[in-house]
Amino acid sequence: MSPPERQPVETGWEAARCAPDACPDPAAADGLDWMAATVPGTAAAALERAGAWAPGEPSDLDGEDWWFRTTLRAAPAAPEEELILRLEGIATVSEVYLGGELALESDSMFVSHAIDLGGRIGEGEVELAIRCRALTPLLGSRRKPRARWRTRLVDGRLRFFRTMLLGRAPGFAPGPAAVGPWRPVWLERRRLVAVGELELRPRLEGGDGVLAIRAGLRCLGEESPSAAAVEVSGPAGVVRGELALGGEPLRASGELRLPQVARWWPHTHGEPVLYGVRLVLELPSGPLVREAGRVGFRELAGAADPGADPAEEGLALHVNGVPVFARGAVWTPADPVGLAAGEERLRRQLELVRDAGMNMVRIPGTGAYESQLFHDLCDELGILVWQDFMFANLDYPIADEHFRALVIAEAEAVLDALAGRPSLAVLCGNSEVEQQVAMLGLDPALGRGELFGELLPGLVAERGLDAVYLPSAPCGGTLPFRPDRGVANYFGVGGYRRPLSDARLAGVRFAAECLAFANVPDEQALEALLPGAVGDLAPHHPRWKAGVPRDVGAGWDFDDVRDHYLRALYDVDPAELRRYDPERYLDLSRAVSGEAMAAVFGEWRRQGSPCAGGLVLWLRDLAPGAGWGILDHTGEPKVAYHHLRRALLPRAVWMTDEGLGGVAVHLANDRPVPLAGSLRVALYRDREQRVGEACEEVELAPHAAATHDLEALLGRFADVSWAYRFGPPAQDAIVASLLGADGAPISQALHFPAGPPTATEDPQRLALRGRVERQAGGDLTVTLRSRRLALGVQVSAPGYEAEERCFPLEPDRERAVKLKALGAVDGAQAVRVSGLNVRGHVTLPIAGLPD
């Protein structure tokens, strides 16, 4: 017997808009101006498709009613069948009509719905129409209880509506608001036995894995299962176990033990091993098989001490008994207009997370719950998930019975979808509620209350989820926003323009959000915001600020923040540079935010740091421009991404300035196997003359780190941090390289005792040269060499993607970079090589195929 048939309802959709309540039913909406639409999708996606709106432009979608319609076509349910229409999410206050008759009303974006089409499909088709009511007029209705505090983040009246705040936050996400069927619509045909309420709960007992399973069963005809079993497939093959069958309503339940199970790890620390699960029901007509997804077996703790409270002492994740430095970013929807991204796009963004050495993403309370596909990919790729419940900043009316019922239904559905997933690490009640209350001078306990202190953690415990629960982010300590207790949002470096040394001074335990910068994207992404005005004209374009975030009410924006660090790190005047050399201004601006973020994570990741992790705000821009994302609005990496990547890789070397204590060289081996290789340090004067060098064999155990004193490696005092200031620095550049046993480079880091160089040099003076070879598969290998230190080197060619960008070239040492062909490439004749301190660029011809 086959599993349930699921058919997505994706074609034939139309959308139309009208004044609030002008078209109260499908018949009245017939005369509207309809446009083609996609589902899953939103009103903004329909307008963009029609050419009536572009990302970055103002929008007021909450001020209108929106209609979506299509024709459902399917054969009516046969005997022993049922035909279900599933609507996985409609934003926000909505009505669903089938054949002109009201079939459903909903006032939450975050709940899914199922409608039995038995008797409704008629002769094999029926019109489906969805009305999304204008939210703005509904905000005006008076409701109780009154709010005990107010926020400037969003309209406080949104607290009564279960909808997304992104798109409605003027400072950083002003639009578009999510309106429409933003999640998939399905037709599901079930035969013989409907399987629902499927619970999978994996756990470890010593070296064995134990899977507990429970499934609710509903017979659709006369056939009833006589037996039930579960089959689990993994690295050691297939293990089958019988399940108990019985009860009213009918259930199949039991446990299956897998001896010496392979554990699931975050990708930085091991392999994310998954096991496939199938439910098998024996019917008189034959077996009915239901694919039940995949599970992973791992142990999780929020601190080294089992008695410690992560909300007070600081979150310190341990997976399978090993401390994991959690690093990553706050997740933004892979498609902020349509919200539900396809598999290819979603996989691409999560693979960029993995490839950057990040091992965690946080789904924030200002956004929306993610799809099953998203969580499947996180399980597969070994990316830990911090899941907020969708509450942020507001005083939510949990005393209202209807609102409370909505919250319980929402939370139960979310927990059921996430239970048993190995990637789920943290469940958090909300974003910034306790901080909001405390910063207004009120008692932070008001922000916790029943909703986040009792109701949600109670539901988590009841559902048996193996995840750390935090009531709020930030939280802990007398004031929840102090970074040296509990969980913090850290913007000392970033929004508050503190020096880089503040990253250590603040004593951060865990940063749930951190390091907000207006990260400048590449020219191609800027073209979407500033058509025809990239390059020299971009910083002077009237719309330059359109993509730059700003805190509501602040007299500064995050361009100003980035300019502050441009002055501090490069000792240049940003305003003068922008005025007289805007191209140079863009180059330095692209680099400086990534360098600052990498420096902070170096402080936090080193041995002796109290910090156990940090999440950058945020992964991807919502709109074109210089947003907080380390990926641009199309999902492609910015320069900042590549700088951060070098600081986060599982095997890495980096340096910290210890003042009078010299320079510390740090090594990390997060991988599950030993690292045997060598550590090489080299000191350069005038960025060319080598004035010191040392090389030492190193061996790091699995999941281990080490710190070396640079002058101890040299065997002499060299004032490597230029702290004693007896004269000009004896060296102006220090290069540390971690090499494998075969001498191949694994990681490299730079330190500039007197600050990075700001001047550009002619490629001939640098003696920048190289060769390009075309590989048999079409990819390119570019081998570069420079007599003098070259910084922020980039290689590019039409139709190719560089494996690494913005890297240094140590004097007189070769470095090979791979360029991956993005498709059939036959037009590229040369590779372009540029750099942060390279005037102009170098062109290298592409050699032919190897013999």
Short mmCIF file of C-alpha atoms in Angstrom, two decimals, residues 110-337:
data_model
loop_
_atom_site.label_atom_id
_atom_site.label_comp_id
_atom_site.label_asym_id
_atom_site.label_seq_id
_atom_site.Cartn_x
_atom_site.Cartn_y
_atom_site.Cartn_z
CA PHE A 110 1.21 30.68 12.87
CA VAL A 111 -1.34 27.85 12.82
CA SER A 112 -2.13 25.38 10.05
CA HIS A 113 -5.59 24.18 9.04
CA ALA A 114 -7.14 21.03 7.60
CA ILE A 115 -10.52 20.97 5.81
CA ASP A 116 -12.23 17.71 4.86
CA LEU A 117 -13.26 18.07 1.21
CA GLY A 118 -15.69 15.15 1.34
CA GLY A 119 -18.86 16.42 -0.32
CA ARG A 120 -17.28 19.78 -1.23
CA ILE A 121 -15.32 18.87 -4.37
CA GLY A 122 -18.48 18.28 -6.44
CA GLU A 123 -17.70 17.18 -10.01
CA GLY A 124 -13.99 17.16 -9.37
CA GLU A 125 -13.38 20.88 -8.92
CA VAL A 126 -14.27 23.74 -6.61
CA GLU A 127 -13.16 27.34 -6.28
CA LEU A 128 -10.91 28.10 -3.32
CA ALA A 129 -10.87 31.75 -2.27
CA ILE A 130 -8.97 33.27 0.65
CA ARG A 131 -9.65 36.73 2.04
CA CYS A 132 -6.93 38.38 4.14
CA ARG A 133 -8.47 41.30 5.97
CA ALA A 134 -6.73 44.65 6.29
CA LEU A 135 -4.93 44.67 9.63
CA THR A 136 -4.68 48.44 10.11
CA PRO A 137 -8.42 49.03 10.76
CA LEU A 138 -8.49 46.07 13.14
CA LEU A 139 -5.68 47.62 15.20
CA GLY A 140 -7.98 50.52 16.01
CA SER A 141 -10.49 48.43 17.96
CA ARG A 142 -10.13 48.83 21.70
CA ARG A 143 -9.11 45.71 23.55
CA LYS A 144 -8.23 44.73 27.09
CA PRO A 145 -6.12 44.21 29.10
CA ARG A 146 -4.15 47.42 28.67
CA ALA A 147 -0.41 47.14 28.06
CA ARG A 148 1.81 47.54 31.13
CA TRP A 149 4.66 48.89 28.98
CA ARG A 150 5.17 50.25 25.50
CA THR A 151 7.79 49.74 22.83
CA ARG A 152 8.95 51.85 19.92
CA LEU A 153 9.93 48.77 17.91
CA VAL A 154 6.44 48.24 16.45
CA ASP A 155 2.85 49.38 16.89
CA GLY A 156 2.01 48.07 20.37
CA ARG A 157 -1.49 47.06 19.29
CA LEU A 158 0.03 44.19 17.34
CA ARG A 159 0.28 42.34 20.65
CA PHE A 160 -3.32 41.16 20.15
CA PHE A 161 -2.55 39.55 16.78
CA ARG A 162 -0.54 36.43 16.10
CA THR A 163 1.45 37.76 13.20
CA MET A 164 5.02 38.51 12.18
CA LEU A 165 6.68 41.74 13.33
CA LEU A 166 9.24 41.71 10.50
CA GLY A 167 7.80 43.98 7.85
CA ARG A 168 6.13 46.10 10.52
CA ALA A 169 9.21 47.38 12.40
CA PRO A 170 10.05 50.87 11.09
CA GLY A 171 13.73 50.93 12.10
CA PHE A 172 15.08 47.72 10.62
CA ALA A 173 12.25 45.92 8.78
CA PRO A 174 9.68 48.49 7.60
CA GLY A 175 8.14 46.33 4.89
CA PRO A 176 6.64 44.58 3.18
CA ALA A 177 4.31 43.11 5.76
CA ALA A 178 3.44 39.44 5.33
CA VAL A 179 -0.08 39.17 3.90
CA GLY A 180 -1.49 36.06 2.21
CA PRO A 181 -1.07 32.26 2.09
CA TRP A 182 2.63 32.37 2.93
CA ARG A 183 2.89 28.63 3.56
CA PRO A 184 2.06 25.79 1.13
CA VAL A 185 -1.48 24.68 0.29
CA TRP A 186 -1.87 20.91 -0.22
CA LEU A 187 -4.42 18.36 -1.28
CA GLU A 188 -3.82 15.21 0.72
CA ARG A 189 -5.51 11.93 -0.13
CA ARG A 190 -5.48 9.26 2.57
CA ARG A 191 -6.41 5.63 2.02
CA LEU A 192 -7.42 2.84 4.39
CA VAL A 193 -5.67 4.14 7.52
CA ALA A 194 -4.87 7.75 8.41
CA VAL A 195 -1.73 8.11 10.50
CA GLY A 196 -1.62 11.18 12.74
CA GLU A 197 -0.06 12.39 15.97
CA LEU A 198 3.20 10.69 15.09
CA GLU A 199 5.70 11.10 17.94
CA LEU A 200 9.37 10.10 17.66
CA ARG A 201 11.53 10.49 20.75
CA PRO A 202 15.16 9.33 20.34
CA ARG A 203 17.48 9.06 23.34
CA LEU A 204 20.83 7.57 24.30
CA GLU A 205 21.34 4.90 26.94
CA GLY A 206 25.06 4.34 27.25
CA GLY A 207 26.27 3.47 23.76
CA ASP A 208 22.84 2.37 22.57
CA GLY A 209 20.16 4.44 20.91
CA VAL A 210 16.55 4.01 21.94
CA LEU A 211 13.69 5.27 19.78
CA ALA A 212 10.27 5.64 21.40
CA ILE A 213 7.42 5.88 18.90
CA ARG A 214 3.72 6.55 19.24
CA ALA A 215 1.26 6.98 16.37
CA GLY A 216 -2.44 7.69 16.37
CA LEU A 217 -4.35 5.61 13.79
CA ARG A 218 -7.78 6.12 12.25
CA CYS A 219 -9.36 3.49 10.01
CA LEU A 220 -11.13 4.97 6.97
CA GLY A 221 -12.90 1.79 5.93
CA GLU A 222 -13.54 -1.70 7.10
CA GLU A 223 -9.89 -2.79 7.11
CA SER A 224 -8.08 -2.54 10.41
CA PRO A 225 -4.37 -3.21 11.05
CA SER A 226 -3.59 -6.51 12.72
CA ALA A 227 0.01 -5.60 13.62
CA ALA A 228 2.40 -2.64 13.55
CA ALA A 229 6.16 -2.35 13.43
CA VAL A 230 8.87 0.29 13.16
CA GLU A 231 11.94 0.00 10.91
CA VAL A 232 15.01 2.15 11.47
CA SER A 233 17.76 2.30 8.84
CA GLY A 234 21.24 3.67 9.47
CA PRO A 235 24.96 3.03 9.01
CA ALA A 236 24.66 -0.52 10.39
CA GLY A 237 21.63 -1.48 8.28
CA VAL A 238 17.95 -1.88 9.14
CA VAL A 239 16.63 -2.73 12.61
CA ARG A 240 12.97 -3.71 13.01
CA GLY A 241 10.85 -3.81 16.13
CA GLU A 242 7.23 -4.72 16.78
CA LEU A 243 4.84 -2.13 18.24
CA ALA A 244 1.91 -2.60 20.57
CA LEU A 245 -1.41 -1.96 18.84
CA GLY A 246 -4.67 -1.08 20.59
CA GLY A 247 -6.60 1.44 22.58
CA GLU A 248 -9.43 3.83 21.81
CA PRO A 249 -8.62 5.78 19.76
CA LEU A 250 -6.32 3.23 18.10
CA ARG A 251 -2.58 3.70 18.71
CA ALA A 252 0.66 1.97 17.80
CA SER A 253 3.44 2.46 20.33
CA GLY A 254 6.68 0.99 21.58
CA GLU A 255 10.45 1.32 21.76
CA LEU A 256 13.29 0.07 19.57
CA ARG A 257 16.88 -0.30 20.77
CA LEU A 258 19.79 0.20 18.35
CA PRO A 259 23.05 -1.19 19.76
CA GLN A 260 26.15 1.03 19.54
CA VAL A 261 24.36 3.75 17.66
CA ALA A 262 26.32 6.40 15.70
CA ARG A 263 25.81 9.77 17.37
CA TRP A 264 24.65 12.98 15.72
CA TRP A 265 27.04 15.93 16.00
CA PRO A 266 27.00 19.55 14.89
CA HIS A 267 29.09 19.57 11.71
CA THR A 268 31.96 21.48 13.34
CA HIS A 269 32.50 18.69 15.87
CA GLY A 270 31.64 15.50 14.01
CA GLU A 271 29.24 13.91 11.56
CA PRO A 272 25.50 14.64 11.74
CA VAL A 273 24.46 10.99 11.41
CA LEU A 274 20.75 10.44 10.78
CA TYR A 275 18.55 7.33 10.84
CA GLY A 276 15.50 6.85 8.61
CA VAL A 277 12.26 5.73 10.28
CA ARG A 278 9.33 3.84 8.71
CA LEU A 279 6.04 2.79 10.24
CA VAL A 280 4.68 -0.50 8.87
CA LEU A 281 1.02 -1.48 9.37
CA GLU A 282 -0.15 -4.99 8.47
CA LEU A 283 -3.60 -4.89 6.78
CA PRO A 284 -5.60 -7.76 5.25
CA SER A 285 -4.90 -6.30 1.80
CA GLY A 286 -1.16 -5.96 2.46
CA PRO A 287 1.33 -3.82 4.39
CA LEU A 288 0.85 -0.05 4.59
CA VAL A 289 4.20 1.77 4.87
CA ARG A 290 4.52 5.33 6.13
CA GLU A 291 7.85 7.18 5.89
CA ALA A 292 8.21 8.86 9.29
CA GLY A 293 11.24 11.07 8.69
CA ARG A 294 14.75 10.89 10.15
CA VAL A 295 16.09 11.07 13.67
CA GLY A 296 19.48 11.53 15.26
CA PHE A 297 20.82 10.33 18.59
CA ARG A 298 22.72 12.83 20.74
CA GLU A 299 23.00 14.09 24.31
CA LEU A 300 22.47 17.77 25.01
CA ALA A 301 23.17 19.93 28.06
CA GLY A 302 23.01 23.68 28.53
CA ALA A 303 25.97 23.84 30.89
CA ALA A 304 28.88 21.73 32.15
CA ASP A 305 27.28 21.60 35.61
CA PRO A 306 23.92 19.76 35.48
CA GLY A 307 22.64 21.98 38.27
CA ALA A 308 23.45 25.28 36.56
CA ASP A 309 20.67 27.46 35.17
CA PRO A 310 21.67 28.70 31.69
CA ALA A 311 19.28 31.63 32.04
CA GLU A 312 21.31 32.89 35.01
CA GLU A 313 24.80 31.42 34.67
CA GLY A 314 25.09 31.59 30.90
CA LEU A 315 24.28 29.17 28.12
CA ALA A 316 27.17 26.74 27.51
CA LEU A 317 26.06 24.00 25.15
CA HIS A 318 27.51 20.50 25.51
CA VAL A 319 26.74 17.93 22.82
CA ASN A 320 27.58 14.32 23.64
CA GLY A 321 29.51 15.57 26.66
CA VAL A 322 31.73 17.89 24.58
CA PRO A 323 31.60 21.70 25.02
CA VAL A 324 30.57 23.36 21.75
CA PHE A 325 31.43 26.98 21.05
CA ALA A 326 28.18 27.92 19.31
CA ARG A 327 28.57 30.47 16.56
CA GLY A 328 26.30 31.57 13.80
CA ALA A 329 23.71 34.16 12.95
CA VAL A 330 20.14 35.24 13.49
CA TRP A 331 18.15 33.67 10.67
CA THR A 332 16.17 35.74 8.22
CA PRO A 333 13.65 34.14 5.85
CA ALA A 334 15.35 32.76 2.75
CA ASP A 335 12.71 34.64 0.71
CA PRO A 336 11.55 37.68 2.75
CA VAL A 337 8.86 38.54 0.18
#
